[in-house]
Tab-separated table of C-alpha atoms in Angstrom:
chain	number	residue	atom	x	y	z
A	105	MET	CA	12.701	41.461	-19.707
A	106	ALA	CA	9.549	41.691	-21.785
A	107	ARG	CA	7.336	44.586	-20.720
A	108	HIS	CA	3.584	44.843	-20.546
A	109	ASP	CA	1.840	45.669	-23.816
A	110	PRO	CA	-0.381	48.716	-23.084
A	111	HIS	CA	-2.811	47.676	-25.834
A	112	SER	CA	-3.520	44.243	-24.343
A	113	PRO	CA	-6.005	43.585	-21.497
A	114	THR	CA	-4.409	43.833	-18.067
A	115	THR	CA	-3.607	40.457	-16.532
A	116	ARG	CA	-5.322	39.974	-13.181
A	117	LEU	CA	-3.214	37.923	-10.790
A	118	LEU	CA	-4.326	36.625	-7.395
A	119	PHE	CA	-1.545	35.613	-5.008
A	120	ILE	CA	-2.831	33.625	-2.009
A	121	GLY	CA	-0.184	33.819	0.708
A	122	TYR	CA	0.480	31.302	3.450
A	123	VAL	CA	1.581	34.329	5.484
A	124	TRP	CA	1.822	38.054	4.828
A	125	PRO	CA	5.336	38.413	3.399
A	126	GLU	CA	8.111	39.531	5.739
A	127	PRO	CA	11.147	39.711	3.434
A	128	ARG	CA	13.460	40.739	6.262
A	129	SER	CA	12.452	37.704	8.335
A	130	SER	CA	12.683	34.760	5.937
A	131	ALA	CA	14.035	33.789	2.531
A	132	ALA	CA	10.626	32.349	1.591
A	133	SER	CA	9.005	35.761	2.038
A	134	GLY	CA	11.892	37.344	0.182
A	135	HIS	CA	11.206	35.078	-2.783
A	136	VAL	CA	7.500	35.955	-2.669
A	137	MET	CA	8.407	39.636	-2.882
A	138	GLN	CA	10.742	38.960	-5.805
A	139	LEU	CA	7.903	37.229	-7.643
A	140	LEU	CA	5.508	40.077	-6.912
A	141	HIS	CA	7.994	42.596	-8.301
A	142	CYS	CA	8.320	40.496	-11.477
A	143	PHE	CA	4.563	40.623	-11.950
A	144	LEU	CA	4.379	44.337	-11.169
A	145	GLU	CA	6.961	45.059	-13.853
A	146	GLN	CA	4.554	43.583	-16.394
A	147	GLY	CA	1.855	46.045	-15.409
A	148	TRP	CA	-0.300	43.231	-14.044
A	149	GLN	CA	-3.103	43.955	-11.601
A	150	ILE	CA	-2.154	42.090	-8.416
A	151	THR	CA	-4.268	41.150	-5.417
A	152	PHE	CA	-2.547	39.552	-2.441
A	153	ALA	CA	-4.856	37.621	-0.124
A	154	SER	CA	-4.051	35.632	3.003
A	155	PRO	CA	-5.889	34.016	5.922
A	156	ALA	CA	-2.890	34.616	8.209
A	157	SER	CA	-2.619	37.227	10.920
A	158	GLU	CA	-0.227	40.082	10.244
A	159	GLY	CA	3.325	39.655	11.502
A	160	LEU	CA	5.570	42.227	13.098
A	161	HIS	CA	7.682	42.890	10.025
A	162	ARG	CA	5.225	42.528	7.123
A	163	ALA	CA	5.855	44.311	3.846
A	164	ALA	CA	3.636	47.266	2.902
A	165	LEU	CA	2.131	45.776	-0.244
A	166	ASN	CA	-0.346	48.629	-0.685
A	167	ASP	CA	2.565	51.010	-1.159
A	168	LEU	CA	3.607	48.962	-4.201
A	169	GLY	CA	0.178	49.183	-5.779
A	170	ILE	CA	-0.870	45.685	-4.700
A	171	THR	CA	-4.403	45.256	-3.382
A	172	GLU	CA	-4.534	43.480	-0.020
A	173	ARG	CA	-7.391	41.237	1.051
A	174	HIS	CA	-7.862	39.268	4.259
A	175	ILE	CA	-9.633	35.967	3.616
A	176	GLU	CA	-10.898	33.142	5.814
A	177	LEU	CA	-10.447	29.396	5.603
A	178	ASN	CA	-13.538	27.376	4.725
A	179	SER	CA	-15.533	30.518	4.030
A	180	GLU	CA	-18.086	31.115	1.308
A	181	SER	CA	-17.018	34.756	1.302
A	182	PHE	CA	-13.901	33.643	-0.596
A	183	ASP	CA	-16.164	32.222	-3.304
A	184	SER	CA	-17.807	35.552	-4.005
A	185	PHE	CA	-14.461	37.346	-3.746
A	186	VAL	CA	-12.657	35.158	-6.288
A	187	ARG	CA	-15.682	35.005	-8.560
A	188	GLU	CA	-15.858	38.803	-8.680
A	189	LEU	CA	-12.098	39.199	-9.144
A	190	ASP	CA	-12.068	36.581	-11.943
A	191	PRO	CA	-8.248	36.277	-12.033
A	192	HIS	CA	-6.334	35.091	-15.075
A	193	VAL	CA	-3.531	33.665	-12.911
A	194	VAL	CA	-3.698	32.351	-9.343
A	195	VAL	CA	-0.514	31.732	-7.374
A	196	PHE	CA	-0.746	29.488	-4.292
A	197	ASP	CA	1.960	30.082	-1.701
A	198	GLN	CA	2.923	26.555	-0.549
A	199	PHE	CA	0.894	23.420	-1.097
A	200	MET	CA	-1.277	23.776	2.040
A	201	ILE	CA	-2.789	26.918	0.536
A	202	GLU	CA	-3.591	25.018	-2.661
A	203	GLU	CA	-5.294	22.344	-0.551
A	204	GLN	CA	-7.459	24.933	1.188
A	205	PHE	CA	-8.338	27.200	-1.738
A	206	GLY	CA	-7.513	25.288	-4.925
A	207	TRP	CA	-10.887	23.571	-5.225
A	208	ARG	CA	-12.693	26.895	-4.774
A	209	VAL	CA	-10.567	28.448	-7.524
A	210	GLU	CA	-11.311	25.428	-9.718
A	211	LYS	CA	-15.034	25.826	-9.100
A	212	HIS	CA	-15.325	29.543	-9.780
A	213	CYS	CA	-12.359	30.277	-12.084
A	214	PRO	CA	-11.679	27.039	-13.990
A	215	ASN	CA	-9.760	28.841	-16.758
A	216	ALA	CA	-7.309	30.584	-14.414
A	217	LEU	CA	-3.722	29.391	-14.687
A	218	ARG	CA	-2.830	27.696	-11.388
A	219	VAL	CA	0.742	28.281	-10.166
A	220	LEU	CA	2.242	26.823	-6.996
A	221	GLU	CA	5.131	28.645	-5.320
A	222	THR	CA	6.719	25.719	-3.475
A	223	SER	CA	9.552	27.567	-1.677
A	224	ASP	CA	10.989	24.094	-1.029
A	225	LEU	CA	9.850	20.479	-0.906
A	226	GLN	CA	8.434	20.243	2.589
A	227	SER	CA	8.162	16.470	2.463
A	228	LEU	CA	11.893	16.310	1.701
A	229	ARG	CA	12.716	18.580	4.625
A	230	HIS	CA	10.469	16.479	6.888
A	231	ALA	CA	12.074	13.200	5.799
A	232	ARG	CA	15.538	14.567	6.467
A	233	HIS	CA	14.426	15.839	9.869
A	234	GLN	CA	13.151	12.385	10.811
A	235	HIS	CA	16.446	10.880	9.673
A	236	LEU	CA	18.348	13.329	11.871
A	237	LYS	CA	16.156	12.553	14.904
A	238	ALA	CA	16.799	8.839	14.466
A	239	LEU	CA	20.538	9.447	14.151
A	240	LEU	CA	20.658	11.664	17.260
A	241	ALA	CA	19.041	8.871	19.261
A	242	THR	CA	22.135	6.692	18.701
A	243	PRO	CA	25.301	6.845	20.829
A	244	THR	CA	27.520	7.394	17.758
A	245	ALA	CA	25.510	10.269	16.291
A	246	GLU	CA	28.358	12.751	15.818
A	247	SER	CA	30.735	10.308	14.209
A	248	ASN	CA	27.990	9.152	11.833
A	249	MET	CA	26.840	12.670	10.963
A	250	PRO	CA	28.306	12.553	7.423
A	251	SER	CA	25.751	9.837	6.568
A	252	LEU	CA	23.038	12.513	6.702
A	253	PHE	CA	24.473	14.104	3.601
A	254	GLU	CA	25.052	10.963	1.521
A	255	GLN	CA	21.472	10.106	0.555
A	256	PRO	CA	20.929	9.281	-3.146
A	257	HIS	CA	17.551	10.066	-4.660
A	258	THR	CA	16.431	6.456	-4.357
A	259	SER	CA	16.973	6.562	-0.578
A	260	LEU	CA	15.297	9.948	-0.255
A	261	PHE	CA	12.310	8.654	-2.204
A	262	GLN	CA	11.987	5.665	0.130
A	263	ARG	CA	12.045	7.960	3.161
A	264	MET	CA	9.510	10.355	1.633
A	265	ALA	CA	7.082	8.220	-0.346
A	266	GLY	CA	5.199	6.640	2.545
A	267	SER	CA	4.535	9.883	4.368
A	268	ASP	CA	1.196	11.676	4.402
A	269	LEU	CA	3.074	14.904	3.744
A	270	ALA	CA	4.616	13.642	0.493
A	271	LEU	CA	1.324	12.235	-0.766
A	272	ARG	CA	-0.421	15.562	-0.143
A	273	GLU	CA	2.410	17.673	-1.534
A	274	VAL	CA	2.930	15.733	-4.759
A	275	ALA	CA	-0.847	15.648	-5.329
A	276	ALA	CA	-0.899	19.443	-5.087
A	277	LEU	CA	1.956	19.657	-7.599
A	278	TYR	CA	-0.071	17.578	-10.049
A	279	ARG	CA	-3.203	19.691	-9.529
A	280	CYS	CA	-1.362	22.875	-10.519
A	281	ASP	CA	-0.468	23.900	-14.045
A	282	LEU	CA	2.991	25.118	-13.056
A	283	ASN	CA	5.149	24.617	-9.971
A	284	LEU	CA	7.934	27.065	-9.173
A	285	MET	CA	11.003	25.300	-7.767
A	286	THR	CA	13.956	27.131	-6.250
A	287	SER	CA	16.035	23.940	-6.308
A	288	ASP	CA	16.969	22.156	-9.531
A	289	VAL	CA	18.059	19.205	-7.382
A	290	GLU	CA	14.488	18.868	-6.115
A	291	MET	CA	13.239	19.085	-9.700
A	292	GLN	CA	15.446	16.126	-10.578
A	293	LEU	CA	14.168	14.208	-7.529
A	294	LEU	CA	10.554	14.834	-8.549
A	295	THR	CA	11.001	13.864	-12.186
A	296	THR	CA	13.190	10.794	-11.650
A	297	ALA	CA	11.957	9.301	-8.376
A	298	PHE	CA	8.342	10.518	-8.311
A	299	ASN	CA	7.892	10.535	-12.125
A	300	LEU	CA	6.371	14.012	-12.112
A	301	PRO	CA	6.140	15.407	-15.678
A	302	PRO	CA	8.889	18.003	-16.285
A	303	ALA	CA	6.288	20.190	-18.033
A	304	LEU	CA	4.747	20.918	-14.614
A	305	LEU	CA	7.984	22.343	-13.173
A	306	HIS	CA	9.862	25.596	-13.614
A	307	TRP	CA	13.224	26.479	-12.090
A	308	CYS	CA	12.819	29.812	-10.361
A	309	PRO	CA	15.592	30.360	-7.784
A	310	LEU	CA	16.061	33.416	-5.623
A	311	MET	CA	16.475	36.572	-7.682
A	312	PRO	CA	18.619	38.904	-5.553
A	313	GLU	CA	19.462	42.490	-6.266
A	314	PRO	CA	23.108	43.247	-7.231
A	315	ALA	CA	25.858	42.649	-4.691
A	316	LEU	CA	27.016	45.428	-2.386
A	317	PRO	CA	29.400	47.666	-4.389
A	318	THR	CA	32.211	48.034	-1.828
A	319	PRO	CA	31.775	45.722	1.172
A	320	PRO	CA	34.354	45.830	3.977
A	321	GLY	CA	37.522	43.833	3.434
A	322	PHE	CA	39.132	41.064	5.470
A	323	ILE	CA	40.958	43.343	7.933
A	324	GLU	CA	37.895	45.533	8.529
A	325	ARG	CA	35.758	42.594	9.624
A	326	ALA	CA	35.570	40.559	12.808
A	327	HIS	CA	33.654	37.689	14.368
A	328	PHE	CA	31.250	35.050	13.085
A	329	LEU	CA	27.591	35.382	12.193
A	330	SER	CA	24.668	32.995	11.898
A	331	ILE	CA	21.221	34.172	10.828
A	332	GLY	CA	17.779	32.717	10.226
A	333	ASN	CA	14.183	32.768	11.406
A	334	PHE	CA	13.995	30.874	14.714
A	335	ARG	CA	10.573	29.488	13.753
A	336	HIS	CA	12.225	27.510	10.939
A	337	ALA	CA	13.212	24.129	12.394
A	338	PRO	CA	16.478	23.700	10.410
A	339	ASN	CA	17.699	27.072	11.696
A	340	TRP	CA	16.931	26.211	15.315
A	341	ASP	CA	18.692	22.861	14.977
A	342	ALA	CA	21.745	24.658	13.551
A	343	VAL	CA	21.811	26.992	16.568
A	344	LEU	CA	21.755	24.022	18.951
A	345	TRP	CA	24.534	22.261	17.036
A	346	LEU	CA	26.610	25.434	17.159
A	347	LYS	CA	26.024	25.864	20.866
A	348	ASN	CA	26.642	22.278	21.947
A	349	ALA	CA	29.327	21.044	19.592
A	350	ILE	CA	30.782	23.469	17.051
A	351	TRP	CA	31.315	26.778	18.835
A	352	PRO	CA	33.296	25.335	21.794
A	353	LEU	CA	35.777	23.866	19.281
A	354	ILE	CA	36.124	27.215	17.495
A	355	ARG	CA	36.681	29.085	20.760
A	356	GLN	CA	39.464	26.706	21.717
A	357	GLN	CA	41.475	28.060	18.782
A	358	LEU	CA	40.031	31.584	18.665
A	359	PRO	CA	39.374	32.489	22.328
A	360	GLN	CA	38.531	36.132	21.508
A	361	ALA	CA	36.103	35.347	18.697
A	362	GLN	CA	32.415	36.148	19.008
A	363	LEU	CA	29.412	34.487	17.380
A	364	HIS	CA	26.409	36.745	16.720
A	365	ILE	CA	23.173	34.865	16.029
A	366	TYR	CA	20.329	36.854	14.478
A	367	GLY	CA	16.799	35.660	13.872
A	368	ALA	CA	13.215	36.853	13.771
A	369	TYR	CA	10.746	35.822	16.468
A	370	THR	CA	13.355	34.888	19.067
A	371	PRO	CA	11.772	32.430	21.546
A	372	PRO	CA	12.744	32.200	25.229
A	373	LYS	CA	14.543	28.906	24.561
A	374	ALA	CA	16.899	30.797	22.225
A	375	THR	CA	17.393	33.742	24.571
A	376	ALA	CA	18.378	31.248	27.276
A	377	LEU	CA	21.403	30.250	25.179
A	378	HIS	CA	22.856	33.786	25.275
A	379	ASN	CA	26.261	33.613	26.983
A	380	PRO	CA	28.655	36.558	26.445
A	381	ALA	CA	31.355	34.860	28.516
A	382	GLN	CA	31.491	32.136	25.878
A	383	GLY	CA	31.245	34.644	23.035
A	384	PHE	CA	27.821	33.229	22.142
A	385	HIS	CA	25.408	36.110	21.502
A	386	ILE	CA	21.707	35.769	20.684
A	387	MET	CA	21.029	39.070	18.932
A	388	ASP	CA	17.291	38.818	18.074
A	389	TRP	CA	15.994	40.257	14.782
A	390	ALA	CA	18.309	42.157	12.428
A	391	GLU	CA	16.576	45.185	10.960
A	392	ASP	CA	19.116	45.183	8.128
A	393	ALA	CA	20.433	41.660	7.548
A	394	LEU	CA	22.861	42.754	4.849
A	395	GLN	CA	24.385	45.402	7.108
A	396	VAL	CA	25.200	42.932	9.900
A	397	MET	CA	26.299	40.280	7.396
A	398	ALA	CA	28.752	42.725	5.806
A	399	GLN	CA	30.441	43.311	9.183
A	400	ALA	CA	31.085	39.615	9.877
A	401	ARG	CA	34.194	37.854	8.648
A	402	VAL	CA	32.580	34.419	8.283
A	403	CYS	CA	28.965	33.244	8.037
A	404	LEU	CA	28.220	29.921	9.754
A	405	ALA	CA	25.305	27.841	8.443
A	406	PRO	CA	25.676	24.296	9.850
A	407	LEU	CA	22.403	22.915	8.474
A	408	ARG	CA	21.777	19.241	9.220
A	409	PHE	CA	18.466	19.060	7.358
A	410	GLY	CA	16.379	21.235	5.092
A	411	ALA	CA	15.328	21.733	1.488
A	412	GLY	CA	15.265	24.430	-1.185
A	413	ILE	CA	18.048	26.965	-1.437
A	414	LYS	CA	19.253	29.151	1.409
A	415	GLY	CA	18.591	32.869	1.473
A	416	LYS	CA	21.163	33.452	4.209
A	417	LEU	CA	23.898	32.090	1.939
A	418	ILE	CA	22.769	34.277	-0.948
A	419	ASP	CA	22.921	37.247	1.443
A	420	ALA	CA	26.436	36.219	2.454
A	421	MET	CA	27.555	36.274	-1.188
A	422	LEU	CA	25.902	39.661	-1.738
A	423	CYS	CA	27.915	41.037	1.170
A	424	GLY	CA	31.167	39.364	0.158
A	425	THR	CA	31.066	37.212	3.298
A	426	PRO	CA	32.519	33.705	2.891
A	427	SER	CA	30.526	30.916	4.523
A	428	VAL	CA	31.042	27.563	6.169
A	429	THR	CA	28.151	25.169	5.721
A	430	THR	CA	27.186	21.550	5.040
A	431	PRO	CA	26.131	19.751	1.837
A	432	ILE	CA	22.524	20.557	2.812
A	433	GLY	CA	23.457	24.233	2.756
A	434	THR	CA	25.132	24.052	-0.640
A	435	GLU	CA	22.541	21.778	-2.284
A	436	ALA	CA	21.264	23.291	-5.541
A	437	MET	CA	23.134	26.503	-4.758
A	438	HIS	CA	26.282	26.504	-6.900
A	439	GLY	CA	25.995	24.004	-9.740
A	440	GLU	CA	29.480	23.282	-11.101
A	441	LEU	CA	31.003	26.483	-9.679
A	442	PRO	CA	33.263	26.487	-6.595
A	443	TRP	CA	31.584	27.115	-3.260
A	444	PRO	CA	32.396	30.595	-1.845
A	445	GLY	CA	33.730	29.243	1.423
A	446	LEU	CA	34.159	25.766	2.870
A	447	VAL	CA	31.905	22.725	3.289
A	448	ALA	CA	32.109	20.103	6.045
A	449	THR	CA	29.970	17.308	7.481
A	450	ASN	CA	30.631	17.035	11.219
A	451	ALA	CA	31.238	19.385	14.146
A	452	ALA	CA	35.024	19.008	14.238
A	453	ALA	CA	35.421	19.539	10.500
A	454	ILE	CA	33.082	22.548	10.500
A	455	ALA	CA	35.008	24.142	13.359
A	456	GLU	CA	38.330	23.494	11.602
A	457	ALA	CA	37.012	24.996	8.366
A	458	ALA	CA	35.653	28.038	10.191
A	459	VAL	CA	38.966	28.751	11.905
A	460	ARG	CA	40.942	28.228	8.687
A	461	LEU	CA	38.718	30.607	6.717
A	462	TYR	CA	38.740	33.156	9.540
A	463	ARG	CA	42.557	33.274	9.664
A	464	ASP	CA	43.572	32.839	6.015
A	465	GLN	CA	43.148	36.158	4.190
A	466	THR	CA	44.126	34.743	0.796
A	467	ARG	CA	41.586	31.913	0.997
A	468	TRP	CA	38.983	34.337	2.359
A	469	GLU	CA	39.437	36.801	-0.494
A	470	GLN	CA	39.218	34.014	-3.082
A	471	ALA	CA	35.956	32.823	-1.498
A	472	GLN	CA	34.598	36.351	-1.735
A	473	VAL	CA	35.398	36.493	-5.468
A	474	ASP	CA	33.856	33.034	-5.958
A	475	GLY	CA	30.649	34.278	-4.352
A	476	TRP	CA	30.334	37.253	-6.677
A	477	ARG	CA	30.989	35.045	-9.686
A	478	LEU	CA	28.337	32.590	-8.507
A	479	LEU	CA	25.760	35.355	-8.123
A	480	GLY	CA	26.462	36.663	-11.605
A	481	GLU	CA	26.357	33.313	-13.385
A	482	ARG	CA	23.627	31.424	-11.526
A	483	TYR	CA	21.348	34.108	-10.045
A	484	PRO	CA	20.921	36.910	-12.603
A	485	ARG	CA	17.610	38.487	-11.695
A	486	ASP	CA	16.577	39.723	-15.146
A	487	ARG	CA	17.171	36.362	-16.821
A	488	HIS	CA	15.141	34.379	-14.293
A	489	ALA	CA	12.355	36.975	-14.202
A	490	ALA	CA	12.059	36.991	-17.984
A	491	SER	CA	12.023	33.183	-18.090
A	492	LEU	CA	9.202	33.074	-15.524
A	493	ILE	CA	7.026	35.595	-17.353
A	494	GLN	CA	7.608	33.840	-20.665
A	495	ARG	CA	6.623	30.472	-19.173
A	496	ILE	CA	3.415	31.860	-17.655
A	497	THR	CA	2.496	33.641	-20.896
A	498	GLU	CA	3.088	30.532	-22.999
A	499	LEU	CA	1.009	28.346	-20.678
A	500	ARG	CA	-1.882	30.795	-20.725
A	501	ASP	CA	-1.878	30.644	-24.515
A	502	ARG	CA	-2.091	26.834	-24.619
A	503	LEU	CA	-3.695	25.949	-21.298
A	504	PRO	CA	-6.272	23.402	-22.615
A	505	ALA	CA	-3.573	21.348	-24.349
A	506	HIS	CA	-1.283	21.605	-21.314
A	507	ARG	CA	-4.008	20.317	-19.031
A	508	LEU	CA	-4.988	17.549	-21.424
A	509	ALA	CA	-1.426	16.237	-21.165
A	510	ASN	CA	-1.739	16.201	-17.363
A	511	PHE	CA	-4.559	13.689	-16.923
A	512	THR	CA	-3.394	12.788	-13.415
A	513	GLY	CA	-3.745	16.416	-12.344
A	514	ALA	CA	-7.221	16.665	-13.889
A	515	MET	CA	-8.253	13.484	-12.090
A	516	LEU	CA	-6.967	14.774	-8.744
A	517	ARG	CA	-8.719	18.130	-9.205
A	518	HIS	CA	-11.953	16.312	-10.090
A	519	HIS	CA	-11.875	14.156	-6.972
A	520	GLN	CA	-10.832	17.057	-4.749
A	521	HIS	CA	-13.809	19.072	-5.994
A	522	LYS	CA	-16.224	16.149	-5.733
A	523	SER	CA	-15.114	15.204	-2.217
A	524	THR	CA	-15.667	18.735	-0.936
A	525	GLN	CA	-19.008	18.866	-2.744
A	526	TYR	CA	-20.144	15.586	-1.183
A	527	MET	CA	-18.999	16.750	2.242
A	528	ALA	CA	-20.989	19.973	1.884
A	529	GLN	CA	-24.084	17.993	0.851
A	530	TRP	CA	-23.652	15.626	3.799
A	531	ILE	CA	-23.366	18.516	6.255
A	532	GLU	CA	-26.441	20.179	4.745
A	533	ALA	CA	-28.447	16.941	5.011
A	534	LYS	CA	-27.311	16.380	8.582
A	535	ASN	CA	-28.367	19.901	9.531
A	536	ARG	CA	-31.811	19.361	8.016
A	537	LEU	CA	-32.304	16.225	10.089
A	538	ALA	CA	-31.123	17.836	13.313
């Protein structure tokens, strides 16, 4: 990776977070931390600001040399803060943050490169969730479950395009100079169905550290594991599907097997599912996700909707733990390489795959090798980090030309700024008349 030139001015980067990153609680926060480390390695001066309250497991950014700043929504104090900081690069964490702060950055730092960290396409996740809800309302939901995973881009576009969420999200993508996408499948959806210019997108998947050197083998492991933040709707839906449909089928064939479900911010509705007699254990937050993952024989991730790529499945590969998931789980994860586990589309097939993988040592060991190969070929940290820094550097060098080619984005930024300006003038006039 290219290193910072000590003779050049230090790049000032402002990262505006949707939340304070908790890398041990969610893959989205883990990706934020990976990005921050990429920027730190360049010697850049980083300020992380967020309007969110601090969570239980937040990372100590100050210890890394990152300046922390609490900011407020709709506050003029942000104006003076960003004007004084005068960043060269501003990263918005998810499109709602760009909506709230993008126009203020445009007003006070018009020459700053605007980068959106998407994490995933939220409008895609929402559309799939609505599709699932409609399917579950039918009497033949389980038998028709495979239809959830057979949506071509034209169908996804039709489900997404009319939603307020998609209109807002795609507008934010246009307003930014660069959008970081973890999923190349979502990039294809945006460029083909939504006609977003490819020049506005950059593939930046998860950038994990190297795999565990000597994880436990097949004989040393036992039981199943599922993991994920309970606040994330796809994870909670997966837990319910496991509880109500999948796990009873697994226990019929493996009556001594246990399922350990880990997740941050465990709500009472999840705790209520805890049932040791059925081998169904709600384990709350895992302080070391890799440690518990490395003890499990099989990772279960029966995701019926979602977007982006899945941190839990990257963790499984790092620990040499084969997984059973759905096409939503594998989407954009493995390219043309074999999946390190098994993939199925309904409860019976997922249970069958889980039992087969749990019992078959030869298949299990091959899946483990496939996972390590996948990590090495598709997720090399240094290559993706270098590509990101190069893209940002190139865009900074030719920002006027890049923006000129994105007239739609310039138009949207103009109207966003004008609408907030008119609203402020209207409020001021109304106050004078009061």
